[in-house]
Coordinates of C-alpha atoms and ligand atoms in Angstrom, one line a residue:
M9 CA 41.1 52.5 2.0
Q10 CA 45.2 53.1 1.7
Y11 CA 47.2 50.5 2.3
H12 CA 48.4 51.7 6.0
E13 CA 45.4 51.4 7.1
I14 CA 44.3 48.2 5.9
V15 CA 48.0 47.3 7.5
Q16 CA 47.4 49.1 10.7
Q17 CA 44.1 46.8 10.7
L18 CA 45.8 43.8 10.5
R19 CA 47.9 44.0 13.0
Q20 CA 45.2 43.6 15.2
A21 CA 45.1 39.6 13.1
F22 CA 48.7 38.7 15.0
P23 CA 49.4 37.7 18.3
Q24 CA 51.1 40.9 19.1
P25 CA 55.6 40.7 19.5
V26 CA 55.4 42.3 22.9
S27 CA 53.3 41.8 25.6
D28 CA 49.8 44.1 25.5
L29 CA 47.9 42.8 27.8
V30 CA 44.5 44.1 26.4
H31 CA 45.5 42.4 23.1
D32 CA 46.5 39.6 25.1
S33 CA 42.8 39.3 26.0
Y34 CA 41.0 39.8 22.7
F35 CA 43.3 36.2 21.6
V36 CA 42.6 34.5 24.2
T37 CA 38.7 35.9 24.6
T38 CA 38.8 34.5 20.3
V39 CA 39.7 31.3 20.7
L40 CA 37.3 31.1 23.7
R41 CA 34.3 32.1 21.5
V42 CA 35.4 29.8 19.0
L43 CA 35.1 26.7 21.7
D44 CA 32.2 28.5 22.6
Q45 CA 30.7 28.2 19.5
V46 CA 32.6 24.8 18.5
D47 CA 30.2 23.4 22.1
A48 CA 27.5 24.6 21.2
M49 CA 27.6 22.1 18.2
K50 CA 27.5 19.4 20.6
S51 CA 24.7 17.0 21.5
R52 CA 24.1 13.7 22.4
A53 CA 25.1 12.5 19.0
P54 CA 28.5 11.9 18.3
L55 CA 29.0 14.4 15.3
L56 CA 29.1 18.5 16.0
G57 CA 26.1 20.6 14.7
K58 CA 24.3 18.9 12.0
P59 CA 24.1 15.8 9.3
E60 CA 25.5 17.9 6.8
E61 CA 25.1 17.1 2.2
L62 CA 28.6 17.9 1.3
D63 CA 28.5 20.2 -1.5
Y64 CA 31.7 20.2 -3.3
N65 CA 30.5 21.5 -6.7
A66 CA 29.6 24.9 -4.4
A67 CA 33.1 24.6 -3.5
R68 CA 35.3 25.3 -6.7
L69 CA 33.2 28.4 -7.1
Q70 CA 34.9 29.5 -4.1
R71 CA 37.3 32.9 -5.6
I72 CA 39.5 34.8 -2.2
P73 CA 37.8 37.7 -1.1
S74 CA 38.9 41.0 -2.7
G75 CA 38.9 42.6 1.0
P76 CA 39.8 41.9 4.3
Q77 CA 37.1 40.2 6.4
S78 CA 37.0 40.5 10.2
L79 CA 38.9 38.1 12.2
E80 CA 35.5 37.5 14.1
S81 CA 34.0 36.5 10.6
V82 CA 37.1 34.3 9.8
A83 CA 36.4 32.6 12.9
S84 CA 33.0 31.5 12.5
Q85 CA 33.4 30.4 8.7
L86 CA 36.2 28.0 10.4
V87 CA 33.8 27.0 13.2
R88 CA 31.1 25.8 10.1
R89 CA 33.5 23.8 8.2
L90 CA 33.2 21.3 11.2
S91 CA 29.6 20.5 11.7
G92 CA 29.1 17.2 10.8
M93 CA 32.0 15.9 11.9
F94 CA 32.2 12.7 14.0
I95 CA 33.2 13.4 17.3
W96 CA 35.9 10.9 17.8
G97 CA 36.2 11.0 21.1
H98 CA 32.4 10.2 21.9
P99 CA 31.7 6.6 23.0
R100 CA 29.2 5.8 20.5
S101 CA 32.5 6.3 18.0
Q102 CA 33.9 3.1 17.4
N103 CA 35.2 3.0 13.5
N104 CA 39.1 3.8 13.3
V105 CA 42.1 4.0 15.3
V106 CA 41.3 7.9 15.2
P107 CA 41.9 9.4 19.2
S108 CA 40.4 11.9 20.7
P109 CA 43.4 14.9 21.6
T110 CA 44.0 15.0 25.1
I111 CA 44.4 18.8 26.6
P112 CA 47.8 18.4 26.7
G113 CA 48.2 17.5 23.3
I114 CA 46.1 20.0 21.6
L115 CA 48.6 22.6 23.7
G116 CA 51.6 20.6 22.2
G117 CA 50.0 21.7 18.9
L118 CA 48.6 25.5 19.9
L119 CA 52.0 26.4 21.0
P120 CA 54.3 25.3 18.0
S121 CA 51.5 27.0 15.9
I122 CA 51.8 30.4 17.7
Y123 CA 55.7 30.3 17.9
N124 CA 56.2 28.6 15.2
P125 CA 59.3 26.8 15.7
N126 CA 61.1 24.7 12.8
L127 CA 62.7 21.5 13.5
C128 CA 65.1 21.8 10.6
S129 CA 68.0 22.9 13.2
D130 CA 67.6 24.0 16.5
E131 CA 69.0 27.5 15.7
S132 CA 65.0 27.9 14.3
S133 CA 63.3 25.4 17.1
R134 CA 65.3 25.9 20.3
G135 CA 63.8 24.1 23.3
V136 CA 61.4 22.4 20.9
A137 CA 64.3 20.9 19.4
V138 CA 66.0 19.8 22.8
A139 CA 61.6 18.3 22.9
E140 CA 62.2 16.4 19.7
V141 CA 65.2 14.5 21.6
E142 CA 63.6 14.2 25.0
T143 CA 60.5 12.5 23.4
I144 CA 62.7 9.9 21.2
A145 CA 64.9 9.2 24.1
M146 CA 61.7 9.0 26.1
T147 CA 60.0 6.2 23.3
A148 CA 63.6 4.7 22.6
D149 CA 64.2 3.3 26.7
L150 CA 59.8 2.5 26.6
V151 CA 60.2 0.0 23.5
G152 CA 63.7 -1.0 24.5
Y153 CA 66.1 -0.1 22.8
D154 CA 68.9 1.3 24.7
A155 CA 68.0 5.2 24.8
A156 CA 71.7 6.4 24.5
T157 CA 72.3 4.9 21.4
A158 CA 69.6 5.0 19.7
G159 CA 68.2 8.0 17.1
G160 CA 64.7 9.3 15.2
V161 CA 63.1 12.1 14.4
F162 CA 59.2 13.1 13.7
T163 CA 58.2 13.0 10.5
F164 CA 54.9 12.8 8.1
G165 CA 52.8 10.5 9.4
G166 CA 53.3 6.6 10.2
T167 CA 53.8 6.1 6.2
G168 CA 56.5 8.9 6.6
T169 CA 58.2 5.9 9.0
L170 CA 58.5 3.6 6.8
L171 CA 59.9 5.6 3.9
Y172 CA 63.1 6.1 6.3
A173 CA 63.6 2.7 7.1
A174 CA 63.3 1.3 3.4
R175 CA 65.5 4.3 2.4
I176 CA 67.8 3.5 5.6
G177 CA 68.0 -0.2 4.5
L178 CA 68.2 0.3 0.5
E179 CA 71.7 2.3 1.0
K180 CA 72.6 -0.1 4.1
C181 CA 71.5 -3.3 0.6
C182 CA 73.0 -0.9 -2.0
P183 CA 75.7 1.0 -0.9
G184 CA 76.2 4.3 -3.0
T185 CA 71.7 4.2 -4.0
K186 CA 71.9 7.9 -2.5
S187 CA 74.5 9.0 -5.6
R188 CA 74.0 6.8 -7.9
G189 CA 70.4 5.6 -8.0
I190 CA 68.9 2.3 -7.3
S191 CA 70.1 -1.3 -9.5
G192 CA 69.8 -5.0 -8.9
S193 CA 66.2 -5.1 -8.3
P194 CA 66.5 -4.6 -4.4
V195 CA 62.6 -5.8 -2.4
V196 CA 61.0 -5.0 0.6
I197 CA 59.4 -7.3 2.5
C198 CA 56.3 -7.8 4.3
S199 CA 53.3 -10.1 5.6
D200 CA 50.1 -9.7 3.5
R201 CA 48.4 -8.1 6.3
A202 CA 51.0 -5.1 6.2
H203 CA 49.5 -1.7 5.8
Y204 CA 49.4 -0.2 1.8
A205 CA 52.1 2.0 2.7
C206 CA 54.8 -0.5 2.5
L207 CA 53.2 -0.2 -1.5
T208 CA 53.5 3.6 -1.0
V209 CA 56.8 3.6 -0.7
A210 CA 57.8 1.3 -2.7
N211 CA 56.8 3.2 -5.3
W212 CA 57.9 6.7 -4.2
L213 CA 61.2 5.2 -3.9
G214 CA 61.5 4.0 -7.1
L215 CA 62.0 0.4 -6.0
G216 CA 58.3 -0.9 -7.8
E217 CA 55.1 -2.5 -6.5
D218 CA 55.7 -5.4 -8.2
N219 CA 59.3 -5.6 -5.5
V220 CA 57.1 -5.6 -2.8
V221 CA 57.4 -9.2 -1.4
R222 CA 54.3 -10.5 0.5
I223 CA 54.5 -13.4 2.9
P224 CA 51.4 -15.6 3.7
T225 CA 49.7 -15.0 6.8
S226 CA 47.8 -17.3 9.7
D227 CA 44.3 -16.8 10.9
D228 CA 45.8 -14.6 13.6
N229 CA 47.0 -12.4 10.9
E230 CA 50.2 -12.7 11.5
M231 CA 53.5 -13.7 9.0
F232 CA 54.0 -17.7 8.5
P233 CA 58.0 -17.3 9.5
C234 CA 59.1 -20.5 7.6
L235 CA 57.5 -19.2 5.1
L236 CA 59.5 -15.4 5.4
E237 CA 62.7 -17.5 5.9
S238 CA 62.2 -20.2 2.7
E239 CA 61.1 -16.7 0.7
M240 CA 64.0 -14.8 1.8
K241 CA 66.4 -17.7 0.6
R242 CA 64.8 -17.7 -2.8
L243 CA 65.1 -14.0 -3.4
L244 CA 68.7 -14.3 -1.3
E245 CA 69.5 -17.5 -4.3
E246 CA 68.6 -14.9 -7.2
G247 CA 71.1 -12.5 -5.9
R248 CA 68.3 -10.1 -4.8
P249 CA 69.0 -7.3 -2.4
I250 CA 67.0 -7.3 0.9
A251 CA 66.3 -3.2 1.5
C252 CA 64.1 -3.7 4.3
I253 CA 62.0 -6.6 6.2
V254 CA 59.2 -5.2 7.8
A255 CA 57.4 -6.8 10.8
T256 CA 53.7 -5.5 11.2
M257 CA 53.2 -4.9 14.9
G258 CA 49.8 -4.1 15.0
T259 CA 47.7 -5.0 11.7
T260 CA 45.3 -1.3 10.9
D261 CA 42.3 -3.7 10.1
A262 CA 42.5 -7.0 13.1
F263 CA 45.7 -5.8 15.5
G264 CA 47.7 -9.0 14.0
L265 CA 51.2 -8.6 15.2
D266 CA 54.3 -10.7 13.9
D267 CA 56.6 -12.8 15.7
L268 CA 59.1 -10.4 15.5
Q269 CA 61.8 -12.6 17.4
A270 CA 62.1 -15.7 14.5
I271 CA 62.0 -12.8 12.3
R272 CA 65.0 -11.5 13.6
N273 CA 66.2 -15.1 14.0
I274 CA 65.9 -16.1 10.4
R275 CA 67.4 -12.7 9.4
D276 CA 70.7 -13.4 11.5
E277 CA 70.6 -17.1 10.4
L278 CA 70.5 -16.1 6.4
T279 CA 73.1 -13.3 7.1
E280 CA 75.2 -15.6 8.3
Q281 CA 74.6 -18.6 5.9
Y282 CA 74.6 -16.4 2.8
H283 CA 78.4 -14.1 3.7
L284 CA 76.0 -11.4 2.7
D285 CA 78.3 -8.2 2.9
Y286 CA 75.4 -6.4 4.9
T287 CA 72.5 -6.7 7.5
P288 CA 68.9 -6.5 6.1
H289 CA 67.6 -3.8 8.2
L290 CA 65.0 -4.9 10.0
H291 CA 61.9 -2.6 10.6
A292 CA 58.8 -3.0 13.3
D293 CA 55.8 -1.4 12.1
A294 CA 54.8 -0.9 15.6
V295 CA 52.6 2.5 14.6
I296 CA 49.6 1.0 16.0
G297 CA 50.9 -1.9 18.5
W298 CA 54.2 0.4 20.0
A299 CA 51.6 2.2 22.8
W300 CA 51.3 -1.7 24.2
S301 CA 55.1 -1.5 25.2
V302 CA 54.2 0.6 28.2
F303 CA 53.5 -2.9 29.7
N304 CA 57.4 -3.9 29.5
G305 CA 57.8 -4.3 33.5
Y306 CA 53.8 -5.1 34.9
D307 CA 53.4 -8.4 36.7
F308 CA 50.4 -10.1 34.8
G309 CA 50.7 -11.8 38.2
T310 CA 49.7 -9.5 40.8
N311 CA 48.4 -7.1 38.2
P312 CA 48.8 -4.3 40.5
L313 CA 46.3 -2.2 38.2
G314 CA 43.1 -4.6 38.7
F315 CA 42.7 -5.2 35.8
P316 CA 39.9 -7.6 35.2
H317 CA 41.0 -11.2 34.3
R318 CA 39.8 -11.5 30.3
T319 CA 41.9 -7.8 30.5
V320 CA 45.0 -9.6 32.0
R321 CA 44.9 -11.9 29.4
A322 CA 44.5 -9.6 26.0
L323 CA 47.2 -7.3 27.3
A324 CA 49.5 -10.4 28.4
G325 CA 48.6 -11.7 24.9
T326 CA 49.8 -8.3 23.1
H327 CA 52.8 -8.2 25.1
R328 CA 53.9 -11.5 24.8
R329 CA 54.7 -10.1 21.2
M330 CA 55.3 -6.9 22.0
R331 CA 58.1 -7.3 23.7
H332 CA 60.8 -8.0 21.6
L333 CA 60.5 -4.3 19.6
G334 CA 63.9 -3.8 20.5
L335 CA 65.0 -6.6 17.9
S336 CA 64.2 -4.3 15.6
D337 CA 66.6 -2.1 13.9
S338 CA 64.6 0.8 13.2
L339 CA 60.4 1.7 14.6
G340 CA 57.3 3.7 13.8
I341 CA 55.2 5.0 15.9
D342 CA 52.4 7.3 15.5
Y343 CA 51.7 9.3 18.9
H344 CA 48.4 10.1 16.9
K345 CA 47.4 6.5 17.1
T346 CA 47.3 5.0 20.6
G347 CA 49.5 7.4 21.9
F348 CA 45.9 10.0 21.9
A349 CA 48.3 12.9 20.2
P350 CA 46.5 15.4 17.5
Y351 CA 47.5 14.6 13.7
I352 CA 50.9 14.6 12.8
S353 CA 52.3 13.1 15.4
S354 CA 54.7 10.1 14.4
A355 CA 58.2 9.6 14.9
F356 CA 61.1 7.0 13.3
L357 CA 63.4 5.5 15.2
C358 CA 66.3 4.2 15.2
R359 CA 68.1 1.4 17.3
D360 CA 71.4 3.0 16.0
A361 CA 71.4 6.9 15.8
A362 CA 74.6 6.3 13.6
D363 CA 71.9 4.8 10.6
L364 CA 70.2 8.4 10.5
Q365 CA 73.9 9.2 8.3
L366 CA 73.5 7.1 5.8
I367 CA 71.1 9.1 4.3
A368 CA 72.4 12.2 5.2
R369 CA 73.2 15.3 2.8
S370 CA 76.5 17.0 2.6
P371 CA 77.0 20.0 4.0
S372 CA 77.8 21.7 0.8
S373 CA 74.1 21.1 -0.4
T374 CA 72.8 23.4 2.5
P375 CA 75.3 26.4 2.3
Y376 CA 72.7 28.7 3.9
L377 CA 71.6 26.6 6.7
F378 CA 73.4 25.1 10.2
Q379 CA 75.6 27.8 11.1
S380 CA 75.4 27.7 14.1
G381 CA 73.6 25.3 17.2
E382 CA 74.8 21.8 17.7
Y383 CA 71.3 19.8 16.3
H384 CA 70.1 20.1 12.7
P385 CA 68.3 16.7 11.6
G386 CA 67.5 19.0 8.8
R387 CA 70.7 17.4 7.8
Y388 CA 69.4 14.0 7.3
T389 CA 65.3 14.5 7.2
L390 CA 62.5 14.1 4.2
E391 CA 61.3 17.1 4.7
T392 CA 63.2 20.7 4.9
T393 CA 60.5 22.6 7.4
R394 CA 58.8 20.4 10.2
S395 CA 56.5 21.4 12.6
G396 CA 57.4 21.1 16.2
S397 CA 53.5 20.3 17.1
G398 CA 54.5 16.5 16.7
P399 CA 56.8 16.0 19.1
M400 CA 54.9 18.8 21.2
S401 CA 52.0 16.6 21.4
A402 CA 53.5 13.7 22.5
L403 CA 55.6 14.7 24.8
A404 CA 52.8 16.7 26.2
N405 CA 50.8 13.4 26.3
L406 CA 54.1 10.7 27.4
L407 CA 54.5 13.0 30.5
L408 CA 50.4 13.4 31.3
F409 CA 49.8 9.5 30.9
G410 CA 53.6 8.2 32.0
R411 CA 53.4 4.1 32.5
D412 CA 50.7 3.6 34.9
G413 CA 48.1 6.3 32.6
L414 CA 48.9 4.6 29.5
R415 CA 48.4 1.4 30.8
S416 CA 45.2 2.3 32.2
L417 CA 43.8 3.6 29.3
L418 CA 44.9 0.8 27.0
G419 CA 43.8 -1.4 29.8
H420 CA 40.4 0.2 29.5
L421 CA 40.0 0.0 25.7
V422 CA 41.0 -3.7 25.5
G423 CA 38.2 -4.8 28.4
M424 CA 35.3 -2.7 26.6
A425 CA 36.4 -4.6 23.4
E426 CA 36.7 -8.0 25.5
T427 CA 33.1 -7.0 26.4
L428 CA 32.0 -6.4 23.1
R429 CA 33.6 -10.2 22.2
E430 CA 31.6 -11.7 25.2
H431 CA 28.7 -9.9 23.6
L432 CA 28.9 -11.4 20.0
E433 CA 30.4 -14.3 20.3
G434 CA 27.2 -15.2 22.4
S435 CA 25.1 -14.4 20.0
A436 CA 23.7 -16.7 17.9
S437 CA 23.4 -14.2 14.3
T438 CA 27.3 -12.7 14.8
T439 CA 30.2 -14.4 14.6
V440 CA 33.9 -12.6 15.7
L441 CA 36.7 -13.1 13.2
N442 CA 40.1 -11.6 14.8
G443 CA 39.3 -13.7 18.4
G444 CA 43.5 -14.3 18.0
N445 CA 44.4 -10.5 18.0
F446 CA 44.1 -8.6 21.8
G447 CA 44.0 -5.1 20.5
S448 CA 40.7 -3.1 20.8
V449 CA 39.4 -3.6 18.1
T450 CA 36.8 -6.0 16.8
L451 CA 36.0 -7.3 13.7
F452 CA 33.0 -8.9 13.1
R453 CA 29.9 -10.2 10.4
V454 CA 26.8 -10.7 11.2
Y455 CA 24.5 -13.1 9.7
P456 CA 20.6 -13.5 8.7
D457 CA 18.3 -16.0 10.3
G458 CA 18.6 -19.5 9.8
V459 CA 22.4 -19.6 9.1
D460 CA 24.6 -21.8 11.1
T461 CA 27.3 -19.7 12.6
F462 CA 29.3 -22.5 14.1
N463 CA 30.2 -24.0 10.9
M464 CA 28.8 -21.2 8.5
P465 CA 32.4 -18.4 8.9
R466 CA 34.9 -21.3 8.7
R467 CA 33.0 -23.2 5.8
E468 CA 33.3 -19.3 4.3
M469 CA 37.1 -19.2 4.5
E470 CA 38.0 -23.0 3.4
D471 CA 35.0 -24.5 1.9
F472 CA 34.8 -24.0 -2.2
S473 CA 31.1 -24.9 -1.8
A474 CA 30.0 -21.9 0.4
R475 CA 31.8 -19.5 -2.1
E476 CA 28.1 -18.5 -2.8
Q477 CA 26.9 -17.8 0.8
L478 CA 30.3 -16.2 1.4
L479 CA 29.3 -13.7 -1.3
A480 CA 25.8 -13.6 -0.4
H481 CA 26.4 -12.9 2.6
N482 CA 29.5 -10.2 2.0
D483 CA 27.0 -8.9 0.8
Y484 CA 24.6 -8.7 3.6
N485 CA 27.7 -7.3 5.7
R486 CA 27.9 -4.6 3.7
R487 CA 23.9 -3.5 3.7
I488 CA 24.1 -3.9 7.8
F489 CA 26.7 -1.1 7.0
Q490 CA 24.6 0.8 5.4
L491 CA 21.8 0.8 7.8
I492 CA 24.1 1.3 10.7
Q493 CA 25.9 4.0 9.2
H494 CA 23.0 5.6 7.8
R495 CA 21.4 5.7 11.4
A496 CA 24.9 6.9 12.7
L497 CA 25.6 10.2 10.1
H498 CA 22.0 11.0 11.8
G499 CA 23.4 10.9 14.9
E500 CA 21.8 8.1 16.2
G501 CA 23.2 4.5 17.1
V502 CA 27.4 4.3 16.6
V503 CA 29.4 4.6 14.1
L504 CA 31.2 2.0 13.2
S505 CA 32.9 1.5 9.7
L506 CA 33.3 -2.0 7.3
T507 CA 36.3 -3.3 6.4
D508 CA 36.3 -4.8 2.6
C509 CA 38.3 -7.7 3.0
Y510 CA 38.8 -8.8 6.5
R511 CA 41.3 -11.7 4.7
Y512 CA 41.1 -14.2 1.3
S513 CA 39.4 -16.9 1.7
K514 CA 41.2 -20.4 0.8
H515 CA 40.2 -19.1 -2.9
G516 CA 40.7 -15.9 -3.6
D517 CA 37.3 -14.4 -2.5
P518 CA 37.3 -11.1 0.0
V519 CA 36.4 -11.6 3.4
V520 CA 34.1 -8.5 4.2
A521 CA 33.3 -7.7 7.7
L522 CA 32.3 -4.7 10.1
K523 CA 34.6 -3.2 12.4
S524 CA 34.6 -2.0 16.1
Y525 CA 37.7 0.3 17.2
I526 CA 36.9 1.0 20.4
M527 CA 39.7 4.3 21.3
S528 CA 37.1 6.7 23.7
P529 CA 38.2 7.2 27.5
F530 CA 34.6 7.0 27.7
S531 CA 33.7 3.9 26.9
E532 CA 31.4 2.3 29.2
E533 CA 29.7 -1.2 29.1
K534 CA 26.2 0.7 27.9
Y535 CA 27.9 1.9 24.5
V536 CA 28.8 -1.8 24.1
D537 CA 25.0 -2.5 24.5
F538 CA 24.4 0.3 22.0
V539 CA 26.6 -1.4 19.3
L540 CA 24.0 -4.6 19.6
Q541 CA 20.9 -2.7 19.5
S542 CA 22.9 -1.1 16.2
I543 CA 23.4 -4.5 14.7
W544 CA 20.0 -5.9 15.5
K545 CA 17.6 -2.9 14.3
A546 CA 19.5 -3.1 11.0
R547 CA 18.6 -6.5 10.6
Q548 CA 15.7 -6.5 11.6
R549 CA 15.2 -3.7 9.0
L550 CA 16.3 -6.2 6.5
Q551 CA 14.5 -8.5 7.8
E552 CA 11.3 -6.6 7.3
T553 CA 12.9 -5.7 4.1
G554 CA 12.8 -8.6 2.3
G555 CA 16.8 -8.4 2.4
Ligands
LIG605 C1 47.8 4.0 9.6 C2 49.7 3.2 9.7 C3 50.4 3.8 8.8 C4 50.4 4.3 8.2 O1 50.6 5.9 8.6 P1 49.6 7.3 8.8 O2 50.0 7.8 10.1 O3 48.3 6.6 8.8 O4 50.0 7.6 7.9 C5 50.8 2.6 8.4 N1 51.0 1.3 9.4 C6 50.2 0.3 9.9 C7 50.2 -0.7 10.6 C8 49.2 1.3 10.4 O5 47.8 0.9 11.2

């Protein structure tokens, strides 16, 4: 074939620049066909298609084809790649903080992928740039910032939000780092339950992972403020600059919540006491917890949405900490976690938009950009090209849910988790570990027959003489998990996950836990029973095989 014939043929694979009803319907039909093919992969099981052995050797042997293939063939080949994927929105999928995206959220991803706005500047993204500003303003107001003076940008995930925080904080404590590089061994402070992204950021910014100071946490997975205070004093007396204090507002495994108000007070007092010429930057890693700020203004007393008592208690327990989000200097938000948006939809928010100027590039370094328009986030974003899908999906869901929608959804998920906890607490062979954290995630341990579960969990944590049992039970929980996972991969039972280290025991041994993260809007009590059945089946299996 001659090149011009090939080009002619390839044109069919692009959306038409000028509306052509015949071709437009070809586009739509192709999408419908793809969705039909995916739909045919659904069964009652929480996965698409059938369990697949993943063949990376065959993958490495793949090469680009010599000529073009038809759009239909490519579409089917893409669909096949989804076989074996868990369906996160299935009520029997409870393995992590992965949501099922909403239909408007999906459209928020689809439209920009057709028209390709680039959020580098409003020259290249027009109204989609405005959507970013709208979404940031709505969220800033929601969490308790003054939306008129707050600012923010979408970035490449929760890790990106921490990177922005540490980078801005670094410029505050060591002005000129931008041009001269790092000096004086600045530190990042977070809790020992904070996300490993704090280490990633220290590593990638060149601060060094050893300069991440981790403050011990209580049994409820929150930083001890008194230990933060003594550690900050020690660091300040050594003359160490503090680039960032990270308060984790919803730890990844257990949904522990740091006391942001106490942390803020300590930061303010020590700034004054030590006559610092900068204010250490206080970032709230609220990538999971932010959504609970929809309960700002909710009357838990009259409870107009009619949540059950236990749910109200759990929601109020979280709100008690989350209502202080506005005290932070910056915040990380993952709409792609508790906001039901598709990946990637994460925003970094600053209480004071002027903070973003601390990391801005000089206009002379970008001579070919920003020639018109008035919104040029590309001046301070790490990325040059940024997709419009993050803000469009986030905006879609904020509009779809409104406060009451997100309240209802979160309340339902938390209520389901409470039901699961009630069952787990009522059983002689299971123990809930994060009973003091009120999210939709439950960490628990399963024990073999004959273990006194009133005593054992505490002894494992505190008593060195119970070390052998702790390690044996870690192993037991791993095997329970493997059995549950094996069944899940075959579409039976529930999809749970395992954490290798819920916490360390007093003597430094990791405590393994099973994890149920309820995220599906389709969750109902009967699926909670599935969790219990899966556990009993696995226990029985181990007993039979002498495990
Ligand atoms: C998930 C998570 C992160 C990382 O966010 P990504 O969006 O996965 O990059 C950071 N902090 C906390 C507390 C998290 O749960």
